Amino acid sequence: MRTLLAVALFAAAATTAQAAERPIIATRSDLPPTRFTFAAPPSALMDKPEFAAILPAIRSEAERLLRDYDIRDATIKADLAFGLAAIAVLDGRKADADRFVANYRALQTKPQGKAIGALSMDLAAATLEPGGGCDAAAARLTERLRDVDPVTVRDQILQSYSGLQTVSVAFMAGTAVGLFDPVVKERGSLDVLQAIRLAAFRALATKIPPCRAPLVAAARAWIDAPANRPVDIWQDRQPPAAAFATARPVTVAVWDSGFDETLFPGQLARDPAEPLDGVDNDGNGVIDDTNGPTYDTALKPRAGAIMQPTQWLRTRLGSTVALAKGELDLNYGLDTPEATLFASFSRSASSREQGDAFLAVLENGGRVHGTACASEIADGAPYVRLYNIAALPWGRDENREDIPYDEATVTRWAAAIDRLAARLKGADVRIVSMSWGLTADEITEELLDHKLETDPAKAKARGIAMQKTIGDALERLMRAASNTLFVVAAGNSNQADDVQSDSVQRLKLPNLIIVGATGTNGRPTNFTVFGPSIGVYAQGEAVPLRWPGDLAVHMSGTSMAAPLVARAAAQMVAVNAKLTAAQMRIGLVETATGEVKLLHPAAAVAWAVRH
């Protein structure tokens, strides 16, 4: 029964008496202050003895948290189990590794996670089989995939297939450059969840590459089997083109990082508050920003519609775009030249090259995000008019330094949000697509990482207060623009919505709808936030769209699901301009089908015609 030990510990916490005796960890910011110091950047220690020497302390802290605390967030529990499995792999403790992989799966809320969650770590544990090694790992992969439901797990197997091809010491070190090195640079240490994830990087980088060929072959055989072909429910749900023969223009705002307006000729909204007359009519310092208010990362008005790359990214933009597209293609099992390039680069480039590529792809991802969302809404929908709102204090300055949160930044942001209501009304914006969110935990970590606060308790209090400032501003905006439907992405943390506690998800307004993500199969993805605040789910896995430069790509995330709901809302208004924002929301939810309310654009359009 030892295989159920950790699960039994978790279950024991459910009794009221026992839970009352133990400190509660409701969110990440409630973690105790234990941290692990690093004398060098974590990326430089990926395969070094110095990091191995820290593992016993990391293991001890993770086990202590599971034993002595009432952890309410299942994601934190699962992360600890995953990391403990990794440490067991590194220690050569196969039975313990198998046990924690099983615990990880037991803690999952979604069927694909329960079936094959932590698959790569499962395979790493199999290499410890006495006399087995790579043959044992390949046999375990074949066994794990033998009886799974392909509709449920295909997307996750594709992601594992991608990881099997790319993992290496250099690749994981490069990832650590972006995720952990900046934290250690600022604070000299990592918390237990960061440290335990670094241990997982080391375990996978050590155990998977020697077995790459047989594991990739086994995964590919499953993917290519006719019985495991992909299922796509979404195409049959699209409204016919004839439904829009007499469609009226509908203005949809994309509130994001800014989008490439050159991709949408004839589909740009015009704001009467800022006509094309060579005059700064709205007094913001920018002349003729007629397509909507756009700001830089410091929330200063900017003339350019799309966020410009830093000079550092500009010098490597071509290769960055190719690698970014290749990673996405590989994740979806697409056999493209870019996928081949990315796989080869991940296995052969140096740690320094991998780190630079990771940071470049990260910066470029923020830059292209708004264009991706805009293309989902407007492509093939000539009745859509796009309005550009770039009002997010996120990104890097020209010196590639993060823009940290502080009260002054949040105050400027709230003021910018307050100014939006008049612009939305004046431009007759009927729908706003918002593929972003903000949690108090995120702000808390920013304060600590940038040394704007040293006391974790004070940082948490400031984070909560700053999140409330933005949440209050958003609520004022949504109430003031009551005939505009705000469509908001749920988030990608695989948490319950009450745990994630995004500022928008706390609002209960008739002109607000929160969107979760599914795969092409209509099943919630392994990453989507879930819970009662989710009004409807839409495709958020391998969504076809365009990037700047008219590059066709596929992307995943609730960020990609929300624009599809915004598009469906625009289709409703295109056939019935009299619909209110509240009616749009009602129609979208009432026509959604299935237990998790799957978006049905054709049914929503038919509903709009009837009303």
Coordinates of C-alpha atoms in Angstrom, one line a residue:
M1 CA 0.0 0.0 0.0
R2 CA 3.0 2.4 0.0
T3 CA 2.1 3.4 -3.5
L4 CA -0.8 5.3 -2.0
L5 CA 1.1 6.9 0.8
A6 CA 1.1 10.5 -0.6
V7 CA -2.5 10.3 -1.7
A8 CA -3.5 9.0 1.8
L9 CA -1.7 12.0 3.3
F10 CA -3.6 14.3 1.1
A11 CA -6.9 12.6 1.8
A12 CA -6.3 12.8 5.6
A13 CA -6.2 16.5 5.3
A14 CA -9.9 16.5 4.3
T15 CA -11.1 16.0 7.9
T16 CA -12.0 19.2 9.5
A17 CA -10.1 18.6 12.7
Q18 CA -6.9 17.6 11.1
A19 CA -7.1 20.5 8.5
A20 CA -7.6 23.0 11.3
E21 CA -4.4 21.9 13.0
R22 CA -2.3 22.5 9.9
P23 CA -1.3 25.8 8.2
I24 CA -3.3 26.3 5.0
I25 CA -1.7 26.8 1.6
A26 CA -4.5 28.2 -0.6
T27 CA -2.3 29.7 -3.3
R28 CA 1.4 29.9 -4.2
S29 CA 1.9 33.0 -2.2
D30 CA 1.0 31.1 1.0
L31 CA 4.1 28.8 0.7
P32 CA 6.4 29.0 3.7
P33 CA 9.5 31.2 3.1
T34 CA 12.0 28.3 2.6
R35 CA 14.2 29.0 -0.4
F36 CA 17.2 27.4 -2.0
T37 CA 20.3 29.5 -2.7
F38 CA 22.4 29.2 -5.9
A39 CA 26.0 30.5 -6.2
A40 CA 25.7 30.4 -10.0
P41 CA 22.8 30.7 -12.5
P42 CA 20.7 27.5 -12.4
S43 CA 21.1 27.0 -16.1
A44 CA 24.9 26.5 -15.5
L45 CA 24.2 23.8 -12.9
M46 CA 21.9 21.6 -14.9
D47 CA 24.3 18.7 -15.0
K48 CA 26.7 19.7 -12.3
P49 CA 27.4 18.1 -8.9
E50 CA 26.6 21.4 -7.1
F51 CA 22.9 21.1 -8.0
A52 CA 22.8 17.4 -7.1
A53 CA 24.0 18.4 -3.6
I54 CA 20.9 20.5 -3.1
L55 CA 18.5 17.8 -4.0
P56 CA 18.1 16.2 -0.5
A57 CA 17.1 19.5 1.0
I58 CA 14.6 20.1 -1.8
R59 CA 13.1 16.7 -1.3
S60 CA 12.9 17.2 2.4
E61 CA 11.0 20.5 2.0
A62 CA 8.6 19.1 -0.6
E63 CA 7.8 16.1 1.7
R64 CA 7.4 18.4 4.7
L65 CA 4.8 20.5 2.8
L66 CA 2.8 17.5 1.9
R67 CA 3.0 16.1 5.4
D68 CA 2.5 19.2 7.5
Y69 CA 0.3 21.6 5.5
D70 CA -3.2 21.7 4.3
I71 CA -2.6 22.4 0.6
R72 CA -5.9 23.5 -1.0
D73 CA -4.5 24.0 -4.5
A74 CA -4.4 20.6 -6.3
T75 CA -1.9 22.0 -8.8
I76 CA 0.6 22.7 -6.1
K77 CA 0.2 19.2 -4.7
A78 CA 0.7 17.7 -8.2
D79 CA 3.8 19.8 -8.9
L80 CA 5.3 18.6 -5.6
A81 CA 4.5 15.0 -6.6
F82 CA 6.0 15.5 -10.0
G83 CA 9.2 16.9 -8.6
L84 CA 9.5 14.2 -6.0
A85 CA 9.2 11.7 -8.8
A86 CA 12.1 13.5 -10.6
I87 CA 14.3 13.4 -7.5
A88 CA 13.6 9.7 -7.0
V89 CA 14.6 9.1 -10.6
L90 CA 17.9 11.0 -10.0
D91 CA 18.5 9.0 -6.9
G92 CA 17.8 5.7 -8.6
R93 CA 14.7 5.0 -6.5
K94 CA 12.4 3.4 -9.1
A95 CA 9.6 2.3 -6.7
D96 CA 9.4 5.9 -5.2
A97 CA 9.5 7.4 -8.7
D98 CA 6.6 5.2 -9.9
R99 CA 4.7 6.0 -6.7
F100 CA 4.9 9.7 -7.2
V101 CA 4.0 9.5 -10.8
A102 CA 0.9 7.6 -9.7
N103 CA 0.2 10.2 -7.1
Y104 CA 0.5 12.9 -9.7
R105 CA -2.1 11.2 -11.9
A106 CA -4.4 10.7 -9.0
L107 CA -4.4 14.4 -8.3
Q108 CA -5.4 15.4 -11.8
T109 CA -8.8 16.8 -12.5
K110 CA -9.0 16.0 -16.2
P111 CA -9.1 12.5 -17.8
Q112 CA -6.0 12.9 -20.0
G113 CA -4.0 13.8 -16.9
K114 CA -5.3 10.9 -15.0
A115 CA -4.5 8.5 -17.9
I116 CA -1.0 9.6 -18.9
G117 CA -0.1 12.7 -16.9
A118 CA 3.7 13.0 -16.3
L119 CA 4.3 10.6 -19.1
S120 CA 7.9 11.6 -19.7
M121 CA 8.8 11.3 -16.1
D122 CA 7.0 7.9 -16.1
L123 CA 9.4 6.8 -18.9
A124 CA 12.4 8.2 -17.1
A125 CA 11.5 6.1 -14.1
A126 CA 11.2 3.0 -16.4
T127 CA 14.8 3.4 -17.4
L128 CA 15.7 2.4 -13.8
E129 CA 14.3 -1.1 -14.3
P130 CA 17.2 -3.5 -13.5
G131 CA 18.7 -4.7 -16.8
G132 CA 16.0 -2.8 -18.7
G133 CA 17.1 0.7 -19.5
C134 CA 15.8 2.0 -22.9
D135 CA 14.0 -1.2 -23.8
A136 CA 12.1 -1.0 -20.5
A137 CA 11.2 2.6 -21.2
A138 CA 9.9 1.9 -24.7
A139 CA 8.0 -1.1 -23.5
R140 CA 6.4 1.1 -20.8
L141 CA 5.4 3.7 -23.4
T142 CA 3.7 1.1 -25.6
E143 CA 2.0 -0.4 -22.5
R144 CA 0.7 3.0 -21.3
L145 CA -0.7 3.8 -24.7
R146 CA -2.3 0.4 -25.4
D147 CA -5.7 1.0 -23.7
V148 CA -6.0 4.8 -23.6
D149 CA -8.9 6.6 -25.3
P150 CA -7.2 8.3 -28.3
V151 CA -9.8 11.0 -28.4
T152 CA -9.0 12.0 -24.9
V153 CA -5.2 11.8 -24.9
R154 CA -4.1 12.5 -28.4
D155 CA -3.2 16.2 -27.8
Q156 CA -1.1 15.3 -24.7
I157 CA 0.7 12.5 -26.5
L158 CA 1.6 14.9 -29.3
Q159 CA 3.1 17.2 -26.7
S160 CA 5.1 14.3 -25.2
Y161 CA 6.2 13.2 -28.7
S162 CA 7.6 16.8 -29.1
G163 CA 9.3 16.7 -25.8
L164 CA 10.9 13.3 -26.5
Q165 CA 12.5 14.7 -29.6
T166 CA 13.8 18.0 -28.1
V167 CA 14.9 17.3 -24.5
S168 CA 18.6 17.6 -23.8
V169 CA 20.9 19.0 -21.1
A170 CA 21.4 22.1 -23.3
F171 CA 17.8 22.5 -24.1
M172 CA 16.7 22.3 -20.5
A173 CA 19.5 24.7 -19.5
G174 CA 18.3 27.1 -22.1
T175 CA 14.8 27.0 -20.7
A176 CA 16.2 27.6 -17.2
V177 CA 17.9 30.8 -18.6
G178 CA 14.5 32.3 -19.1
L179 CA 12.6 30.7 -16.2
F180 CA 15.0 30.6 -13.3
D181 CA 18.2 32.6 -13.9
P182 CA 16.5 36.0 -13.7
V183 CA 15.0 35.0 -10.3
V184 CA 18.3 33.9 -8.9
K185 CA 19.9 37.0 -10.3
E186 CA 17.5 39.2 -8.4
R187 CA 16.9 37.1 -5.3
G188 CA 19.8 34.6 -5.1
S189 CA 17.4 31.8 -4.6
L190 CA 14.4 29.8 -5.8
D191 CA 11.3 28.7 -3.9
V192 CA 10.5 25.0 -3.5
L193 CA 8.2 24.8 -6.6
Q194 CA 10.9 26.4 -8.8
A195 CA 13.7 24.3 -7.4
I196 CA 11.7 21.1 -7.8
R197 CA 10.9 21.9 -11.4
L198 CA 14.6 22.4 -12.0
A199 CA 15.1 18.9 -10.6
A200 CA 12.6 17.6 -13.1
F201 CA 14.5 19.3 -15.9
R202 CA 17.7 17.5 -14.7
A203 CA 15.9 14.1 -14.5
L204 CA 14.5 14.3 -18.0
A205 CA 17.7 15.7 -19.5
T206 CA 19.6 12.8 -18.0
K207 CA 17.3 9.9 -18.7
I208 CA 15.4 10.6 -21.9
P209 CA 18.1 11.5 -24.5
P210 CA 19.9 8.1 -24.4
C211 CA 16.6 6.4 -25.2
R212 CA 15.3 9.0 -27.7
A213 CA 15.2 6.8 -30.8
P214 CA 13.1 3.9 -29.4
L215 CA 10.8 6.2 -27.5
V216 CA 10.2 8.5 -30.5
A217 CA 9.5 5.5 -32.7
A218 CA 7.0 4.1 -30.2
A219 CA 5.2 7.4 -29.9
R220 CA 5.1 7.9 -33.6
A221 CA 3.7 4.5 -34.2
W222 CA 0.8 5.3 -31.9
I223 CA 0.2 8.7 -33.5
D224 CA 0.1 7.3 -37.0
A225 CA -2.2 4.4 -36.2
P226 CA -5.5 4.8 -38.1
A227 CA -7.4 4.1 -34.9
N228 CA -5.8 7.1 -33.3
R229 CA -6.4 9.7 -35.9
P230 CA -7.5 13.2 -34.7
V231 CA -11.1 14.1 -34.1
D232 CA -12.3 17.6 -35.0
I233 CA -15.8 18.6 -33.8
W234 CA -15.5 22.3 -34.6
Q235 CA -15.8 22.5 -38.4
D236 CA -19.3 21.2 -38.4
R237 CA -20.3 24.0 -35.9
Q238 CA -19.4 26.9 -38.2
P239 CA -22.3 28.9 -39.7
P240 CA -22.7 28.8 -43.5
A241 CA -21.4 31.7 -45.5
A242 CA -24.9 32.4 -46.8
A243 CA -25.9 33.5 -43.3
F244 CA -23.9 36.7 -43.7
A245 CA -25.1 37.7 -47.2
T246 CA -26.6 40.9 -45.7
A247 CA -24.3 41.1 -42.7
R248 CA -23.7 44.6 -41.2
P249 CA -20.3 45.7 -40.0
V250 CA -19.5 44.9 -36.4
T251 CA -16.6 46.6 -34.4
V252 CA -14.6 44.2 -32.3
A253 CA -11.7 45.5 -30.1
V254 CA -8.7 43.4 -29.5
W255 CA -7.2 44.4 -26.2
D256 CA -3.8 42.9 -26.3
S257 CA -0.2 43.7 -27.3
G258 CA -1.3 45.5 -30.5
F259 CA -1.8 43.9 -33.9
D260 CA -0.3 44.2 -37.4
E261 CA -2.9 46.4 -39.0
T262 CA -1.5 45.8 -42.5
L263 CA -2.9 42.2 -42.4
F264 CA -6.5 43.5 -42.4
P265 CA -7.1 45.9 -45.3
G266 CA -10.6 47.2 -45.3
Q267 CA -11.3 45.8 -41.8
L268 CA -10.0 48.5 -39.5
A269 CA -12.4 50.5 -37.4
R270 CA -12.3 54.2 -37.3
D271 CA -12.7 56.1 -34.1
P272 CA -14.5 59.5 -34.4
A273 CA -12.5 60.7 -31.3
E274 CA -9.4 60.6 -33.5
P275 CA -10.2 61.2 -37.2
L276 CA -7.5 61.1 -39.9
D277 CA -7.0 64.9 -40.0
G278 CA -3.4 65.4 -38.9
V279 CA -4.4 66.6 -35.5
D280 CA -4.0 65.0 -32.0
N281 CA -7.7 65.3 -31.3
D282 CA -7.7 63.2 -28.1
G283 CA -4.7 65.0 -26.7
N284 CA -2.7 61.9 -25.9
G285 CA 0.4 63.0 -27.8
V286 CA -0.2 60.7 -30.8
I287 CA -1.6 62.1 -34.1
D288 CA -4.3 60.1 -35.9
D289 CA -4.4 57.0 -33.7
T290 CA -7.8 56.5 -35.2
N291 CA -7.8 52.7 -34.9
G292 CA -7.7 52.8 -31.1
P293 CA -5.5 53.8 -28.2
T294 CA -2.1 52.0 -28.2
Y295 CA 0.5 52.3 -25.4
D296 CA 4.1 51.1 -24.9
T297 CA 5.0 48.9 -22.0
A298 CA 5.5 52.0 -19.8
L299 CA 1.8 52.9 -20.6
K300 CA 2.9 55.9 -22.7
P301 CA 0.9 56.5 -25.9
R302 CA 2.7 55.1 -28.9
A303 CA 2.0 55.7 -32.6
G304 CA 2.8 52.1 -33.8
A305 CA -0.1 49.7 -33.7
I306 CA 2.1 46.6 -33.1
M307 CA 4.7 46.3 -30.4
Q308 CA 8.1 46.7 -31.9
P309 CA 10.9 44.2 -31.1
T310 CA 13.9 45.3 -29.1
Q311 CA 17.1 45.9 -31.1
W312 CA 18.4 42.6 -29.7
L313 CA 15.4 40.7 -31.1
R314 CA 15.5 42.6 -34.3
T315 CA 18.9 41.2 -35.2
R316 CA 17.6 37.6 -34.9
L317 CA 14.0 38.0 -35.7
G318 CA 14.0 35.6 -38.8
S319 CA 15.5 32.7 -37.0
T320 CA 13.4 33.3 -33.9
V321 CA 10.1 33.2 -35.9
A322 CA 11.3 30.0 -37.6
L323 CA 12.1 28.3 -34.3
A324 CA 8.9 29.5 -32.7
K325 CA 6.8 28.2 -35.5
G326 CA 8.8 24.9 -35.5
E327 CA 8.2 24.4 -31.8
L328 CA 4.4 24.8 -32.3
D329 CA 4.4 22.6 -35.4
L330 CA 6.2 19.9 -33.5
N331 CA 3.8 20.1 -30.6
Y332 CA 0.9 19.4 -33.0
G333 CA 2.7 16.5 -34.9
L334 CA 3.1 18.6 -38.1
D335 CA 5.9 17.5 -40.3
T336 CA 7.2 20.9 -41.5
P337 CA 10.7 22.2 -42.2
E338 CA 10.4 24.5 -39.2
A339 CA 9.6 21.5 -36.9
T340 CA 12.6 19.6 -38.2
L341 CA 14.7 22.8 -37.6
F342 CA 13.5 23.2 -34.0
A343 CA 14.0 19.5 -33.1
S344 CA 17.6 19.6 -34.5
F345 CA 18.4 22.9 -32.8
S346 CA 17.1 21.7 -29.5
R347 CA 19.3 18.6 -29.6
S348 CA 22.5 20.1 -30.9
A349 CA 22.8 23.8 -30.0
S350 CA 24.8 24.9 -27.0
S351 CA 23.2 26.0 -23.7
R352 CA 24.1 29.6 -24.5
E353 CA 22.4 29.4 -27.9
Q354 CA 19.4 27.6 -26.4
G355 CA 19.0 30.3 -23.7
D356 CA 19.2 33.2 -26.2
A357 CA 16.6 31.4 -28.4
F358 CA 14.3 30.8 -25.4
L359 CA 14.4 34.5 -24.5
A360 CA 13.9 35.6 -28.1
V361 CA 10.9 33.3 -28.6
L362 CA 9.5 34.6 -25.4
E363 CA 9.8 38.2 -26.4
N364 CA 8.5 37.5 -29.9
G365 CA 5.5 35.6 -28.4
G366 CA 4.3 38.7 -26.6
R367 CA 4.8 40.8 -29.7
V368 CA 2.8 38.6 -32.0
H369 CA 0.0 37.7 -29.5
G370 CA -2.3 40.5 -30.5
T371 CA -2.0 39.8 -34.2
A372 CA -2.8 36.1 -33.6
C373 CA -6.0 37.0 -31.7
A374 CA -7.1 39.6 -34.3
S375 CA -6.7 37.1 -37.2
E376 CA -8.9 34.6 -35.4
I377 CA -11.6 37.2 -35.2
A378 CA -11.4 38.8 -38.6
D379 CA -10.0 36.3 -41.1
G380 CA -12.8 35.2 -43.5
A381 CA -15.3 37.6 -41.7
P382 CA -15.4 40.8 -43.9
Y383 CA -18.1 42.3 -41.7
V384 CA -15.7 42.5 -38.8
R385 CA -14.0 45.9 -38.1
L386 CA -11.0 45.6 -35.8
Y387 CA -10.3 48.2 -33.1
N388 CA -6.8 48.1 -31.5
I389 CA -6.4 48.5 -27.8
A390 CA -2.8 48.0 -26.6
A391 CA -2.9 49.0 -22.9
L392 CA -0.9 46.4 -21.0
P393 CA 2.2 47.2 -18.9
W394 CA 3.8 44.0 -19.8
G395 CA 7.0 43.2 -21.7
R396 CA 10.6 44.5 -21.8
D397 CA 12.1 47.9 -22.4
E398 CA 14.7 48.5 -25.1
N399 CA 17.4 47.2 -22.7
R400 CA 15.5 43.9 -22.4
E401 CA 14.6 44.6 -18.7
D402 CA 11.2 43.5 -17.5
I403 CA 8.7 46.2 -16.7
P404 CA 8.0 45.4 -13.0
Y405 CA 4.7 46.1 -11.3
D406 CA 4.5 48.7 -8.6
E407 CA 1.7 51.0 -7.3
A408 CA 2.6 53.8 -9.7
T409 CA 2.4 51.5 -12.7
V410 CA -0.9 50.0 -11.6
T411 CA -2.3 53.5 -10.9
R412 CA -1.3 54.6 -14.5
W413 CA -2.9 51.4 -15.9
A414 CA -6.1 52.0 -14.0
A415 CA -6.3 55.5 -15.3
A416 CA -5.8 54.3 -18.9
I417 CA -8.6 51.7 -18.3
D418 CA -10.9 54.5 -17.0
R419 CA -10.3 56.4 -20.2
L420 CA -11.4 53.5 -22.4
A421 CA -15.1 53.6 -21.8
A422 CA -15.7 56.8 -23.8
R423 CA -13.5 55.6 -26.6
L424 CA -15.4 52.2 -26.8
K425 CA -18.8 54.0 -26.9
G426 CA -17.6 56.6 -29.4
A427 CA -16.3 53.9 -31.8
D428 CA -19.4 51.7 -31.3
V429 CA -17.3 48.8 -30.1
R430 CA -19.7 45.9 -29.5
I431 CA -17.3 43.2 -28.4
V432 CA -13.9 43.3 -26.6
S433 CA -11.6 40.3 -26.8
M434 CA -9.2 40.1 -23.8
S435 CA -6.7 37.2 -23.8
W436 CA -4.9 38.2 -20.7
G437 CA -5.4 38.2 -16.9
L438 CA -3.9 39.2 -13.7
T439 CA -3.6 37.4 -10.3
A440 CA -2.4 38.7 -7.0
D441 CA 0.1 35.9 -6.8
E442 CA 1.7 37.1 -10.1
I443 CA 2.1 40.6 -8.7
T444 CA 3.4 39.3 -5.4
E445 CA 6.2 37.4 -7.2
E446 CA 7.0 40.4 -9.4
L447 CA 7.5 42.6 -6.3
L448 CA 9.8 40.0 -4.7
D449 CA 11.7 39.1 -7.8
H450 CA 12.5 42.7 -8.6
K451 CA 13.3 43.6 -5.0
L452 CA 10.5 46.0 -4.7
E453 CA 9.6 44.2 -1.6
T454 CA 11.6 41.9 0.7
D455 CA 8.9 40.8 3.1
P456 CA 6.7 38.0 1.5
A457 CA 3.7 38.9 3.7
K458 CA 3.9 42.6 2.8
A459 CA 4.4 41.6 -0.9
K460 CA 1.2 39.5 -0.8
A461 CA -0.7 42.4 0.8
R462 CA 0.5 44.8 -1.9
G463 CA -0.2 42.3 -4.6
I464 CA -3.8 41.8 -3.4
A465 CA -4.3 45.6 -3.2
M466 CA -2.9 46.2 -6.7
Q467 CA -5.0 43.5 -8.2
K468 CA -8.0 45.1 -6.6
T469 CA -7.1 48.4 -8.1
I470 CA -7.1 46.9 -11.6
G471 CA -10.2 44.7 -10.9
D472 CA -12.1 47.8 -9.7
A473 CA -11.1 49.7 -12.9
L474 CA -12.2 46.8 -15.1
E475 CA -15.5 46.6 -13.3
R476 CA -16.0 50.4 -13.8
L477 CA -15.2 50.0 -17.5
M478 CA -17.5 47.1 -18.0
R479 CA -20.4 48.8 -16.2
A480 CA -19.9 52.0 -18.1
A481 CA -19.7 50.2 -21.4
S482 CA -22.8 48.1 -20.6
N483 CA -23.7 47.4 -24.2
T484 CA -20.3 46.0 -25.0
L485 CA -19.6 42.3 -24.4
F486 CA -16.2 41.6 -22.8
V487 CA -14.8 38.1 -23.8
V488 CA -12.0 37.0 -21.5
A489 CA -9.6 34.1 -21.6
A490 CA -9.8 31.9 -18.5
G491 CA -6.1 31.2 -18.1
N492 CA -3.7 28.3 -18.7
S493 CA -2.7 27.3 -15.2
N494 CA -4.8 24.1 -15.0
Q495 CA -6.3 25.4 -11.8
A496 CA -9.8 25.8 -10.5
D497 CA -11.0 29.4 -11.1
D498 CA -11.4 30.1 -7.4
V499 CA -7.8 29.1 -6.8
Q500 CA -6.4 31.1 -9.7
S501 CA -8.4 34.1 -8.6
D502 CA -8.0 36.3 -11.7
S503 CA -9.2 39.8 -11.2
V504 CA -11.8 39.5 -14.0
Q505 CA -13.1 36.1 -13.0
R506 CA -14.3 37.6 -9.7
L507 CA -16.7 39.9 -11.5
K508 CA -20.3 38.8 -12.1
L509 CA -21.6 41.0 -14.9
P510 CA -24.2 40.4 -17.7
N511 CA -21.8 41.7 -20.3
L512 CA -18.8 39.5 -19.3
I513 CA -18.1 35.9 -20.4
I514 CA -15.1 33.8 -19.4
V515 CA -13.8 31.3 -21.9
G516 CA -12.1 28.0 -21.3
A517 CA -10.2 25.9 -23.9
T518 CA -10.7 22.5 -25.5
G519 CA -8.8 20.5 -28.0
T520 CA -10.2 19.8 -31.5
N521 CA -12.0 16.9 -29.8
G522 CA -14.1 19.2 -27.6
R523 CA -12.6 18.0 -24.4
P524 CA -11.1 20.5 -22.0
T525 CA -7.3 20.8 -22.5
N526 CA -4.8 19.8 -19.9
F527 CA -4.0 23.5 -19.3
T528 CA -7.3 25.3 -19.2
V529 CA -8.5 26.9 -16.0
F530 CA -11.9 25.5 -15.1
G531 CA -14.8 26.0 -12.7
P532 CA -18.2 27.7 -12.5
S533 CA -17.0 31.1 -13.8
I534 CA -16.4 29.6 -17.2
G535 CA -19.3 30.6 -19.4
V536 CA -18.4 28.6 -22.5
Y537 CA -15.5 26.6 -23.9
A538 CA -14.0 27.0 -27.4
Q539 CA -11.2 25.4 -29.4
G540 CA -7.9 26.3 -27.7
E541 CA -5.5 23.6 -29.1
A542 CA -3.8 23.9 -32.5
V543 CA -5.9 26.9 -33.6
P544 CA -5.0 28.1 -37.1
L545 CA -4.2 31.8 -37.3
R546 CA -1.7 34.4 -38.7
W547 CA 1.3 36.2 -37.3
P548 CA 2.8 39.5 -38.5
G549 CA 4.2 39.1 -42.0
D550 CA 1.1 37.0 -42.9
L551 CA 2.7 33.8 -41.6
A552 CA 0.2 31.0 -41.1
V553 CA 0.8 29.1 -37.8
H554 CA -1.1 27.2 -35.1
M555 CA -1.2 28.1 -31.5
S556 CA -2.8 26.9 -28.2
G557 CA -4.1 28.5 -25.1
T558 CA -7.2 30.0 -23.7
S559 CA -5.8 33.1 -25.4
M560 CA -6.8 31.4 -28.6
A561 CA -10.2 30.2 -27.4
A562 CA -11.5 33.7 -26.4
P563 CA -11.1 35.3 -29.8
L564 CA -13.2 32.5 -31.3
V565 CA -16.0 33.3 -28.9
A566 CA -15.6 37.0 -29.8
R567 CA -15.9 36.1 -33.4
A568 CA -19.1 34.1 -32.7
A569 CA -20.5 37.1 -30.9
A570 CA -19.6 39.4 -33.8
Q571 CA -21.4 36.9 -36.1
M572 CA -24.5 37.2 -33.9
V573 CA -24.5 41.0 -34.1
A574 CA -23.8 41.0 -37.8
V575 CA -27.1 39.3 -38.4
N576 CA -29.0 41.2 -35.6
A577 CA -27.5 44.6 -34.8
K578 CA -30.2 45.2 -32.1
L579 CA -28.7 42.5 -29.8
T580 CA -27.6 43.9 -26.4
A581 CA -24.4 42.7 -24.8
A582 CA -26.4 40.7 -22.2
Q583 CA -28.3 39.0 -25.1
M584 CA -25.1 38.1 -26.8
R585 CA -23.9 36.3 -23.7
I586 CA -27.2 34.6 -23.2
G587 CA -27.3 33.4 -26.8
L588 CA -23.7 32.1 -26.6
V589 CA -24.4 30.1 -23.4
E590 CA -27.9 28.8 -24.3
T591 CA -26.7 27.5 -27.6
A592 CA -23.5 25.9 -26.3
T593 CA -23.8 22.1 -26.1
G594 CA -22.5 19.4 -23.8
E595 CA -21.6 19.2 -20.1
V596 CA -18.9 21.9 -20.4
K597 CA -20.9 24.2 -22.7
L598 CA -19.1 23.9 -26.0
L599 CA -19.4 27.0 -28.3
H600 CA -21.7 26.4 -31.3
P601 CA -21.3 29.5 -33.6
A602 CA -23.9 28.3 -36.1
A603 CA -26.5 27.7 -33.4
A604 CA -25.6 31.1 -31.8
V605 CA -26.2 32.9 -35.2
A606 CA -29.5 31.1 -35.6
W607 CA -30.5 32.2 -32.1
A608 CA -29.6 35.8 -33.0
V609 CA -31.8 35.7 -36.1
R610 CA -34.7 34.5 -34.0
H611 CA -34.3 37.3 -31.4

